[in-house]
């Protein structure tokens, strides 16, 4: 099977993409029992139709499904709930040296730098700030997705934990272990005021009270 | 269905949807705006109704979880032999009509209750396709049209181009998804550049592109109307022009 890494090398070497920065979320995903997933930022020299058409044709891959970055993480969970255990690659486009998708670039560069792989030479450095705007987005993403996935109760607890983990990552230094427990523990150490909230969420047995606790905490962090 | 009955139907759905949301979320519903009160004759087979709703932080999850089944019931009640009604929460993904004459999609999006922030401004700007009449429905705290940043517009443009990059346009579903992404860019760009509508927006672009770009919305409409005799060629033409439009938007300086 062709690796995504070799596909990306080819795209950059053949000049189809100017550069690609990729983050591997494998460890985080494994701790949620999810298939591997990656997030990549593509620098493009041009936005014209022929260029995008050529890229579109070269994106064929038998194991990975490519999605727009703005669908992270919903479409990943859509697959999960439907029982399609496929690997997902989320793509964000940037213009060469451009300033787009700042918040997401900062978020992944900050938290997933261990797994970063760079193809070619990016002209836009990863921005450092803007984590706080994502806290709101993750909070709202969870509200929407709880409604969207409400018919699939068995997945709701893990889905909410996944969103909470992402929201906590916008606020803490990078945890030693990029797993559900690693992120929760690191947050407890850095924000002792919330120790009790995290413990209650981790040990909850009733789904609805767990979800209420998560929404309440995310609302406070986002406030 | 003629315009008169479609207009009545839209009013009925809007009334039923707001009553349902109010009853289901009481007393935590802070706002519900039904953004579509107009009837566009060009969308005979396919109509999207958008709702913005906001709940306060104390809203129990139990009420949120009951929302979707309640709206699915409502959609079933409105659907008939020649008419489908379907709801989606938090995204534009449309569905394929199943041989019925008219499909109405209800799209729900969640606002950040009571806050004047980036999230609200961006969400409203991408969803409002008729700011002149629709802004009056929004609560003032959404801060509509204020403080949009250049990079928010560029993010939206690049997300649209990404749709084309990873898309597989062999059926109407991804094509409508792509068109919806196109309209998000148009709506946001109109607000960012202070243009009233599509024509005013295109008038900001260099004169040599205007003639070719002006008919773009009509071309998208025609593509949607002709859904049962879908033409790949017409789609390629539409997408090529749409991406050209995005290229021009990236070049366009902010209006003072």
Tab-separated table of C-alpha atoms in Angstrom:
chain	number	residue	atom	x	y	z
A	1	UNK	CA	0.000	0.000	0.000
A	2	UNK	CA	1.192	3.462	-0.853
A	3	UNK	CA	1.840	5.627	2.203
A	4	UNK	CA	0.385	9.105	2.400
A	5	UNK	CA	3.955	10.310	2.985
A	6	UNK	CA	5.137	8.970	-0.364
A	7	UNK	CA	2.099	10.473	-2.120
A	8	UNK	CA	2.948	13.863	-0.574
A	9	UNK	CA	6.650	13.530	-1.526
A	10	UNK	CA	5.643	12.876	-5.116
A	11	UNK	CA	3.261	15.852	-5.181
A	12	UNK	CA	5.946	18.189	-3.904
A	13	UNK	CA	8.796	16.744	-5.983
A	14	UNK	CA	6.749	16.974	-9.162
A	15	UNK	CA	5.968	20.611	-8.332
A	16	UNK	CA	2.220	20.001	-8.031
A	17	UNK	CA	2.173	21.388	-4.502
A	18	UNK	CA	4.725	23.978	-3.317
A	19	UNK	CA	5.047	22.377	0.131
A	20	UNK	CA	3.027	20.272	2.568
A	21	UNK	CA	3.170	20.248	6.354
A	22	UNK	CA	1.571	17.150	7.853
A	23	UNK	CA	0.608	16.262	11.437
A	24	UNK	CA	-0.109	12.711	12.432
A	25	UNK	CA	-2.872	12.336	15.028
A	26	UNK	CA	-2.415	8.591	15.364
A	27	UNK	CA	-1.735	8.509	19.128
A	28	UNK	CA	-4.690	10.688	20.015
A	29	UNK	CA	-6.951	8.703	17.694
A	30	UNK	CA	-5.757	5.351	19.035
A	31	UNK	CA	-6.600	6.411	22.595
A	32	UNK	CA	-10.182	6.877	21.329
A	33	UNK	CA	-10.104	3.602	19.460
A	34	UNK	CA	-10.366	5.494	16.162
A	35	UNK	CA	-8.496	4.744	12.916
A	36	UNK	CA	-5.449	6.932	12.145
A	37	UNK	CA	-5.995	10.426	10.893
A	38	UNK	CA	-3.764	13.213	9.691
A	39	UNK	CA	-4.062	16.943	9.176
A	40	UNK	CA	-2.075	18.636	6.454
A	41	UNK	CA	-1.522	22.181	5.291
A	42	UNK	CA	-0.744	22.566	1.610
A	43	UNK	CA	0.978	25.601	0.209
A	44	UNK	CA	-0.108	26.231	-3.369
A	45	UNK	CA	1.574	28.516	-5.886
A	46	UNK	CA	-1.632	29.287	-7.677
A	47	UNK	CA	-5.386	28.863	-7.348
A	48	UNK	CA	-6.338	28.365	-10.949
A	49	UNK	CA	-8.748	25.714	-12.129
A	50	UNK	CA	-6.298	23.626	-14.198
A	51	UNK	CA	-3.895	23.466	-11.298
A	52	UNK	CA	-6.587	22.295	-8.854
A	53	UNK	CA	-7.868	19.835	-11.435
A	54	UNK	CA	-4.400	18.252	-11.763
A	55	UNK	CA	-4.106	18.018	-7.989
A	56	UNK	CA	-7.559	16.487	-7.770
A	57	UNK	CA	-6.555	13.728	-10.192
A	58	UNK	CA	-3.374	12.931	-8.280
A	59	UNK	CA	-5.173	12.515	-4.958
A	60	UNK	CA	-6.264	8.919	-5.490
A	61	UNK	CA	-5.459	6.715	-2.534
A	62	UNK	CA	-6.892	3.327	-1.708
A	63	UNK	CA	-6.690	3.607	2.070
A	64	UNK	CA	-7.078	7.275	2.944
A	65	UNK	CA	-10.126	9.431	2.332
A	66	UNK	CA	-9.340	13.120	1.829
A	67	UNK	CA	-11.573	15.728	3.427
A	68	UNK	CA	-11.693	19.473	3.827
A	69	UNK	CA	-10.042	20.605	7.062
A	70	UNK	CA	-13.154	22.564	8.050
A	71	UNK	CA	-14.942	19.198	8.440
A	72	UNK	CA	-12.604	18.131	11.252
A	73	UNK	CA	-13.633	16.306	13.334
A	74	UNK	CA	-17.270	15.775	12.336
A	75	UNK	CA	-16.790	13.800	9.134
A	76	UNK	CA	-14.320	11.543	10.949
A	77	UNK	CA	-17.039	10.693	13.488
A	78	UNK	CA	-19.646	10.358	10.750
A	79	UNK	CA	-17.507	7.515	9.363
A	80	UNK	CA	-17.075	6.069	12.827
A	81	UNK	CA	-20.791	6.023	13.567
A	82	UNK	CA	-21.549	4.467	10.182
A	83	UNK	CA	-18.975	1.766	10.888
A	84	UNK	CA	-16.607	2.877	8.102
A	85	UNK	CA	-13.288	2.434	9.828
A	86	UNK	CA	-11.261	4.285	7.245
A	87	UNK	CA	-8.291	6.531	7.597
A	88	UNK	CA	-8.942	10.205	7.048
A	89	UNK	CA	-6.651	12.958	5.887
A	90	UNK	CA	-7.905	16.502	6.502
A	91	UNK	CA	-6.551	19.095	4.093
A	92	UNK	CA	-6.218	22.850	4.447
A	93	UNK	CA	-5.040	24.916	1.492
A	94	UNK	CA	-2.847	27.987	1.809
A	95	UNK	CA	-1.431	30.309	-0.772
A	96	UNK	CA	2.388	30.395	-0.812
A	97	UNK	CA	3.511	32.668	2.007
A	98	UNK	CA	-0.170	33.298	2.851
A	99	UNK	CA	-1.799	33.994	6.170
A	100	UNK	CA	-4.790	31.646	6.001
A	101	UNK	CA	-6.096	29.170	8.598
A	102	UNK	CA	-3.978	30.801	11.299
A	103	UNK	CA	-5.788	29.365	14.299
A	104	UNK	CA	-5.699	25.754	13.060
A	105	UNK	CA	-2.082	25.991	11.944
A	106	UNK	CA	-1.057	27.361	15.335
A	107	UNK	CA	-3.083	24.675	17.121
A	108	UNK	CA	-1.562	21.697	15.285
A	109	UNK	CA	1.971	23.141	15.200
A	110	UNK	CA	1.806	23.710	18.938
A	111	UNK	CA	0.346	20.374	19.981
A	112	UNK	CA	1.455	17.903	17.350
A	113	UNK	CA	4.967	19.146	16.536
A	114	UNK	CA	6.388	15.714	17.503
A	115	UNK	CA	4.609	14.162	14.565
A	116	UNK	CA	5.186	17.011	12.117
A	117	UNK	CA	6.538	16.093	8.695
A	118	UNK	CA	7.470	18.706	6.162
A	119	UNK	CA	7.560	18.068	2.436
A	120	UNK	CA	9.364	20.765	0.441
A	121	UNK	CA	10.173	24.135	1.981
A	122	UNK	CA	7.156	26.032	3.346
A	123	UNK	CA	7.266	29.793	2.885
A	124	UNK	CA	4.694	30.449	5.619
A	125	UNK	CA	6.020	29.740	9.116
A	126	UNK	CA	3.486	28.244	11.553
A	127	UNK	CA	1.764	31.014	13.507
A	128	UNK	CA	2.036	30.853	17.282
A	129	UNK	CA	-1.126	32.445	18.655
A	130	UNK	CA	-4.880	32.278	18.212
A	131	UNK	CA	-5.602	29.201	20.324
A	132	UNK	CA	-8.421	30.926	22.158
A	133	UNK	CA	-10.646	31.352	19.095
A	134	UNK	CA	-10.663	27.596	18.660
A	135	UNK	CA	-11.989	26.994	22.182
A	136	UNK	CA	-15.256	28.609	21.062
A	137	UNK	CA	-15.307	26.636	17.823
A	138	UNK	CA	-14.815	23.313	19.611
A	139	UNK	CA	-17.523	24.177	22.137
A	140	UNK	CA	-19.983	24.964	19.352
A	141	UNK	CA	-18.867	22.019	17.281
A	142	UNK	CA	-19.775	19.776	20.209
A	143	UNK	CA	-23.204	21.395	20.698
A	144	UNK	CA	-24.031	20.887	17.007
A	145	UNK	CA	-22.612	17.381	16.855
A	146	UNK	CA	-24.457	16.190	19.961
A	147	UNK	CA	-27.662	17.110	18.150
A	148	UNK	CA	-26.449	15.660	14.853
A	149	UNK	CA	-25.366	12.332	16.418
A	150	UNK	CA	-28.153	12.136	19.006
A	151	UNK	CA	-29.536	8.933	17.488
A	152	UNK	CA	-26.220	7.161	18.213
A	153	UNK	CA	-26.055	7.216	22.011
A	154	UNK	CA	-23.247	4.653	22.189
A	155	UNK	CA	-20.842	7.118	20.565
A	156	UNK	CA	-21.815	10.318	22.358
A	157	UNK	CA	-19.572	9.913	25.417
A	158	UNK	CA	-16.410	9.355	23.369
A	159	UNK	CA	-17.377	12.098	20.923
A	160	UNK	CA	-17.764	14.596	23.771
A	161	UNK	CA	-14.450	13.480	25.319
A	162	UNK	CA	-12.781	14.006	21.935
A	163	UNK	CA	-14.089	17.577	21.659
A	164	UNK	CA	-13.207	18.272	25.271
A	165	UNK	CA	-9.647	17.001	24.685
A	166	UNK	CA	-9.302	19.350	21.695
A	167	UNK	CA	-10.644	22.282	23.716
A	168	UNK	CA	-8.231	21.514	26.592
A	169	UNK	CA	-5.335	21.415	24.132
A	170	UNK	CA	-6.078	25.024	23.172
A	171	UNK	CA	-5.369	25.997	26.786
A	172	UNK	CA	-2.555	23.793	28.115
A	173	UNK	CA	1.123	23.332	27.294
A	174	UNK	CA	1.615	20.206	25.169
A	175	UNK	CA	0.924	17.154	27.364
A	176	UNK	CA	3.591	14.462	27.693
A	177	UNK	CA	1.152	11.835	26.409
A	178	UNK	CA	-1.053	12.819	23.488
A	179	UNK	CA	-3.894	10.564	24.598
A	180	UNK	CA	-7.283	11.132	26.182
A	181	UNK	CA	-5.949	10.472	29.712
A	182	UNK	CA	-2.689	12.315	29.060
A	183	UNK	CA	-4.538	15.462	27.992
A	184	UNK	CA	-7.018	15.321	30.889
A	185	UNK	CA	-4.225	14.765	33.457
A	186	UNK	CA	-2.051	17.522	32.060
A	187	UNK	CA	-5.002	19.908	32.214
A	188	UNK	CA	-5.668	18.971	35.856
A	189	UNK	CA	-2.038	19.754	36.727
A	190	UNK	CA	-2.074	23.093	34.944
A	191	UNK	CA	-5.515	24.178	36.094
A	192	UNK	CA	-5.986	22.736	39.597
A	193	UNK	CA	-9.283	24.637	39.992
A	194	UNK	CA	-10.831	22.251	37.485
A	195	UNK	CA	-9.504	19.001	39.005
A	196	UNK	CA	-12.889	18.017	40.365
A	197	UNK	CA	-14.653	18.718	37.041
A	198	UNK	CA	-12.249	16.493	35.104
A	199	UNK	CA	-12.409	13.701	37.668
A	200	UNK	CA	-16.199	13.752	37.600
A	201	UNK	CA	-16.197	13.619	33.785
A	202	UNK	CA	-13.699	10.737	33.738
A	203	UNK	CA	-15.562	8.632	36.246
A	204	UNK	CA	-19.160	9.419	35.232
A	205	UNK	CA	-21.406	6.426	34.680
A	206	UNK	CA	-24.546	8.251	33.556
A	207	UNK	CA	-24.180	9.504	29.979
A	208	UNK	CA	-26.364	12.566	30.224
A	209	UNK	CA	-24.787	13.906	33.404
A	210	UNK	CA	-21.339	13.335	31.883
A	211	UNK	CA	-22.359	15.318	28.779
A	212	UNK	CA	-23.843	18.076	30.946
A	213	UNK	CA	-20.582	18.300	32.886
A	214	UNK	CA	-18.551	18.492	29.668
A	215	UNK	CA	-20.766	21.214	28.150
A	216	UNK	CA	-20.678	23.148	31.409
A	217	UNK	CA	-16.880	22.967	31.597
A	218	UNK	CA	-16.441	23.903	27.954
A	219	UNK	CA	-18.817	26.839	28.436
A	220	UNK	CA	-16.715	28.043	31.380
A	221	UNK	CA	-13.416	27.653	29.494
A	222	UNK	CA	-14.886	29.420	26.497
A	223	UNK	CA	-16.420	32.225	28.569
B	1	UNK	CA	-45.777	23.803	-7.045
B	2	UNK	CA	-46.433	27.454	-7.874
B	3	UNK	CA	-44.874	30.389	-6.084
B	4	UNK	CA	-47.934	31.189	-4.038
B	5	UNK	CA	-48.173	27.729	-2.467
B	6	UNK	CA	-44.420	27.467	-2.018
B	7	UNK	CA	-44.486	30.795	-0.172
B	8	UNK	CA	-47.305	29.553	2.079
B	9	UNK	CA	-45.482	26.302	2.673
B	10	UNK	CA	-42.297	28.108	3.715
B	11	UNK	CA	-44.290	30.258	6.156
B	12	UNK	CA	-45.974	27.149	7.593
B	13	UNK	CA	-42.655	25.342	8.045
B	14	UNK	CA	-41.067	28.407	9.660
B	15	UNK	CA	-43.965	28.763	12.103
B	16	UNK	CA	-43.980	25.069	12.962
B	17	UNK	CA	-40.167	25.007	13.368
B	18	UNK	CA	-40.079	27.980	15.723
B	19	UNK	CA	-42.964	26.646	17.812
B	20	UNK	CA	-41.258	23.296	18.060
B	21	UNK	CA	-37.855	24.747	19.015
B	22	UNK	CA	-39.472	26.990	21.597
B	23	UNK	CA	-41.386	24.146	23.205
B	24	UNK	CA	-38.425	21.728	23.120
B	25	UNK	CA	-35.816	24.113	24.515
B	26	UNK	CA	-37.926	26.139	26.938
B	27	UNK	CA	-36.735	28.220	28.822
B	28	UNK	CA	-33.208	28.039	27.393
B	29	UNK	CA	-33.822	29.162	23.814
B	30	UNK	CA	-32.284	32.613	23.476
B	31	UNK	CA	-33.033	33.173	19.824
B	32	UNK	CA	-34.249	31.459	16.687
B	33	UNK	CA	-34.050	33.282	13.358
B	34	UNK	CA	-35.599	31.766	10.269
B	35	UNK	CA	-33.472	33.309	7.540
B	36	UNK	CA	-35.580	32.531	4.500
B	37	UNK	CA	-38.904	34.214	4.001
B	38	UNK	CA	-38.591	34.757	0.299
B	39	UNK	CA	-39.556	32.479	-2.531
B	40	UNK	CA	-37.130	32.123	-5.373
B	41	UNK	CA	-38.885	30.771	-8.425
B	42	UNK	CA	-35.614	29.426	-9.822
B	43	UNK	CA	-35.433	26.850	-7.038
B	44	UNK	CA	-38.478	24.855	-7.905
B	45	UNK	CA	-36.991	21.494	-7.086
B	46	UNK	CA	-34.770	22.367	-4.223
B	47	UNK	CA	-35.063	24.851	-1.429
B	48	UNK	CA	-32.902	25.507	1.620
B	49	UNK	CA	-34.319	27.100	4.773
B	50	UNK	CA	-31.752	28.235	7.287
B	51	UNK	CA	-32.243	28.698	10.999
B	52	UNK	CA	-29.887	30.272	13.482
B	53	UNK	CA	-30.501	29.278	17.059
B	54	UNK	CA	-28.865	30.058	20.349
B	55	UNK	CA	-29.323	28.403	23.743
B	56	UNK	CA	-27.968	29.581	27.079
B	57	UNK	CA	-25.205	27.678	28.885
B	58	UNK	CA	-27.614	26.132	31.372
B	59	UNK	CA	-29.502	24.233	28.663
B	60	UNK	CA	-29.470	20.560	29.719
B	61	UNK	CA	-28.104	18.109	27.206
B	62	UNK	CA	-31.281	16.064	27.438
B	63	UNK	CA	-33.192	18.833	25.661
B	64	UNK	CA	-30.531	19.095	22.950
B	65	UNK	CA	-30.618	15.358	22.321
B	66	UNK	CA	-34.379	15.428	21.796
B	67	UNK	CA	-34.156	18.183	19.204
B	68	UNK	CA	-33.206	16.088	16.211
B	69	UNK	CA	-35.904	13.417	16.554
B	70	UNK	CA	-38.449	16.197	17.106
B	71	UNK	CA	-37.426	17.975	13.907
B	72	UNK	CA	-37.339	14.691	12.009
B	73	UNK	CA	-40.945	14.162	13.038
B	74	UNK	CA	-41.805	17.613	11.839
B	75	UNK	CA	-40.138	16.892	8.487
B	76	UNK	CA	-42.102	13.636	8.150
B	77	UNK	CA	-45.305	15.507	8.870
B	78	UNK	CA	-44.623	17.996	6.084
B	79	UNK	CA	-43.401	15.452	3.536
B	80	UNK	CA	-45.855	14.082	1.017
B	81	UNK	CA	-45.852	11.945	-2.124
B	82	UNK	CA	-44.348	14.728	-4.270
B	83	UNK	CA	-42.532	16.661	-1.577
B	84	UNK	CA	-39.571	15.827	0.730
B	85	UNK	CA	-38.606	17.732	3.834
B	86	UNK	CA	-35.250	16.946	5.480
B	87	UNK	CA	-33.227	18.525	8.309
B	88	UNK	CA	-29.503	18.929	8.966
B	89	UNK	CA	-27.685	20.273	11.991
B	90	UNK	CA	-24.549	22.324	11.556
B	91	UNK	CA	-23.616	21.729	7.954
B	92	UNK	CA	-24.735	22.349	4.409
B	93	UNK	CA	-24.607	18.769	3.116
B	94	UNK	CA	-27.677	18.355	0.959
B	95	UNK	CA	-29.473	15.151	0.086
B	96	UNK	CA	-30.587	13.727	-3.196
B	97	UNK	CA	-34.284	14.174	-3.941
B	98	UNK	CA	-35.980	10.817	-4.291
B	99	UNK	CA	-38.166	11.372	-7.286
B	100	UNK	CA	-40.238	14.027	-5.596
B	101	UNK	CA	-41.026	17.387	-7.169
B	102	UNK	CA	-39.703	19.485	-4.360
B	103	UNK	CA	-37.105	18.968	-1.637
B	104	UNK	CA	-36.917	21.433	1.236
B	105	UNK	CA	-33.864	21.270	3.487
B	106	UNK	CA	-33.895	22.698	6.981
B	107	UNK	CA	-30.372	23.687	8.081
B	108	UNK	CA	-29.812	24.575	11.718
B	109	UNK	CA	-26.777	26.442	13.036
B	110	UNK	CA	-25.882	27.341	16.585
B	111	UNK	CA	-24.995	30.912	17.535
B	112	UNK	CA	-22.959	31.908	20.569
B	113	UNK	CA	-25.747	33.269	22.809
B	114	UNK	CA	-25.441	36.909	23.758
B	115	UNK	CA	-21.843	37.313	22.634
B	116	UNK	CA	-20.306	39.756	20.219
B	117	UNK	CA	-17.515	37.591	18.908
B	118	UNK	CA	-15.761	36.223	15.821
B	119	UNK	CA	-17.812	33.047	15.817
B	120	UNK	CA	-21.182	34.818	15.522
B	121	UNK	CA	-19.966	37.373	12.992
B	122	UNK	CA	-18.460	34.749	10.729
B	123	UNK	CA	-21.415	32.357	10.942
B	124	UNK	CA	-23.953	35.087	10.122
B	125	UNK	CA	-21.830	36.480	7.302
B	126	UNK	CA	-21.525	33.135	5.516
B	127	UNK	CA	-25.231	32.278	5.949
B	128	UNK	CA	-27.011	35.533	5.121
B	129	UNK	CA	-27.706	35.619	1.420
B	130	UNK	CA	-29.832	38.722	1.615
B	131	UNK	CA	-28.274	40.952	4.289
B	132	UNK	CA	-30.562	43.872	3.458
B	133	UNK	CA	-33.687	42.087	4.693
B	134	UNK	CA	-32.211	39.315	6.799
B	135	UNK	CA	-30.059	41.447	9.112
B	136	UNK	CA	-33.195	42.830	10.748
B	137	UNK	CA	-33.995	39.298	12.005
B	138	UNK	CA	-30.674	38.918	13.824
B	139	UNK	CA	-30.281	39.841	17.467
B	140	UNK	CA	-27.983	42.899	17.829
B	141	UNK	CA	-25.322	40.953	19.756
B	142	UNK	CA	-24.350	39.001	16.658
B	143	UNK	CA	-22.469	42.162	15.585
B	144	UNK	CA	-23.253	41.402	11.991
B	145	UNK	CA	-20.897	42.896	9.417
B	146	UNK	CA	-18.562	44.453	11.972
B	147	UNK	CA	-14.906	43.612	12.311
B	148	UNK	CA	-14.670	40.820	9.733
B	149	UNK	CA	-11.019	40.177	8.986
B	150	UNK	CA	-9.329	39.656	5.675
B	151	UNK	CA	-7.996	36.246	6.728
B	152	UNK	CA	-11.537	35.035	7.544
B	153	UNK	CA	-12.520	35.718	3.950
B	154	UNK	CA	-9.344	34.098	2.625
B	155	UNK	CA	-9.924	30.991	4.812
B	156	UNK	CA	-13.386	30.631	3.289
B	157	UNK	CA	-12.064	31.039	-0.266
B	158	UNK	CA	-9.340	28.444	0.310
B	159	UNK	CA	-11.861	26.041	1.877
B	160	UNK	CA	-13.989	26.391	-1.232
B	161	UNK	CA	-11.015	25.601	-3.488
B	162	UNK	CA	-10.228	22.636	-1.250
B	163	UNK	CA	-13.710	21.255	-1.990
B	164	UNK	CA	-12.733	21.141	-5.608
B	165	UNK	CA	-9.364	19.579	-4.835
B	166	UNK	CA	-10.655	16.574	-2.872
B	167	UNK	CA	-14.118	16.322	-4.439
B	168	UNK	CA	-15.472	13.584	-6.607
B	169	UNK	CA	-18.163	15.212	-8.708
B	170	UNK	CA	-19.957	12.246	-10.149
B	171	UNK	CA	-23.379	12.934	-8.700
B	172	UNK	CA	-25.480	15.866	-7.563
B	173	UNK	CA	-24.742	15.556	-3.846
B	174	UNK	CA	-21.090	16.692	-3.947
B	175	UNK	CA	-21.963	19.282	-6.567
B	176	UNK	CA	-24.583	20.889	-4.354
B	177	UNK	CA	-22.123	20.752	-1.492
B	178	UNK	CA	-19.646	22.569	-3.707
B	179	UNK	CA	-22.244	25.133	-4.713
B	180	UNK	CA	-23.146	25.729	-1.053
B	181	UNK	CA	-19.445	26.371	-0.343
B	182	UNK	CA	-19.420	28.823	-3.239
B	183	UNK	CA	-22.349	30.774	-1.742
B	184	UNK	CA	-20.639	30.916	1.647
B	185	UNK	CA	-17.743	32.683	-0.061
B	186	UNK	CA	-20.096	35.038	-1.941
B	187	UNK	CA	-22.084	35.929	1.190
B	188	UNK	CA	-18.971	36.543	3.272
B	189	UNK	CA	-17.290	38.558	0.498
B	190	UNK	CA	-20.394	40.753	0.068
B	191	UNK	CA	-20.349	41.559	3.769
B	192	UNK	CA	-16.581	42.066	3.944
B	193	UNK	CA	-16.537	44.380	0.924
B	194	UNK	CA	-19.846	46.079	1.778
B	195	UNK	CA	-21.540	44.982	-1.461
B	196	UNK	CA	-25.354	44.664	-1.461
B	197	UNK	CA	-25.539	41.708	-3.793
B	198	UNK	CA	-23.715	39.600	-6.352
B	199	UNK	CA	-23.815	42.272	-9.082
B	200	UNK	CA	-22.378	44.900	-6.741
B	201	UNK	CA	-19.638	42.477	-5.682
B	202	UNK	CA	-18.647	41.620	-9.249
B	203	UNK	CA	-18.598	45.351	-10.054
B	204	UNK	CA	-15.681	45.680	-7.642
B	205	UNK	CA	-13.601	43.318	-9.791
B	206	UNK	CA	-11.524	44.440	-12.780
B	207	UNK	CA	-13.777	45.369	-15.670
B	208	UNK	CA	-12.483	42.704	-18.051
B	209	UNK	CA	-13.756	39.857	-15.832
B	210	UNK	CA	-17.197	41.232	-15.084
B	211	UNK	CA	-18.996	40.180	-18.191
B	212	UNK	CA	-17.962	36.564	-17.844
B	213	UNK	CA	-18.554	36.356	-14.078
B	214	UNK	CA	-21.924	38.143	-13.847
B	215	UNK	CA	-24.023	35.184	-15.098
B	216	UNK	CA	-22.399	32.746	-12.629
B	217	UNK	CA	-25.359	32.555	-10.182
B	218	UNK	CA	-27.694	31.949	-13.143
B	219	UNK	CA	-25.410	29.186	-14.355
B	220	UNK	CA	-25.499	27.507	-10.939
B	221	UNK	CA	-29.289	27.852	-10.924
B	222	UNK	CA	-29.570	26.338	-14.378
B	223	UNK	CA	-27.394	23.438	-13.294
B	224	UNK	CA	-29.667	22.793	-10.333
B	225	UNK	CA	-32.844	23.110	-12.414
B	226	UNK	CA	-31.556	20.593	-14.928
B	227	UNK	CA	-30.840	18.056	-12.212
B	228	UNK	CA	-32.475	15.177	-13.991
B	229	UNK	CA	-30.423	15.711	-17.124
B	230	UNK	CA	-27.168	16.555	-15.396
B	231	UNK	CA	-24.403	17.751	-17.666
B	232	UNK	CA	-20.772	17.305	-16.620
B	233	UNK	CA	-19.739	19.939	-19.143
B	234	UNK	CA	-21.994	22.601	-17.632
B	235	UNK	CA	-20.630	21.749	-14.214
B	236	UNK	CA	-17.026	22.083	-15.379
B	237	UNK	CA	-17.863	25.463	-16.888
B	238	UNK	CA	-19.479	26.605	-13.635
B	239	UNK	CA	-16.673	25.421	-11.407
B	240	UNK	CA	-14.005	26.883	-13.671
B	241	UNK	CA	-15.687	30.314	-13.516
B	242	UNK	CA	-16.266	30.002	-9.760
B	243	UNK	CA	-12.600	29.322	-9.132
B	244	UNK	CA	-11.677	32.221	-11.414
B	245	UNK	CA	-13.980	34.400	-9.322
B	246	UNK	CA	-12.143	33.247	-6.166
B	247	UNK	CA	-8.794	34.088	-7.766
B	248	UNK	CA	-10.058	37.606	-8.428
B	249	UNK	CA	-11.403	37.937	-4.887
B	250	UNK	CA	-7.969	37.042	-3.481
B	251	UNK	CA	-6.503	39.902	-5.524
B	252	UNK	CA	-9.181	42.394	-4.539
B	253	UNK	CA	-8.081	45.045	-2.036
B	254	UNK	CA	-10.425	45.929	0.824
B	255	UNK	CA	-12.783	48.779	-0.024
B	256	UNK	CA	-12.049	51.855	2.097
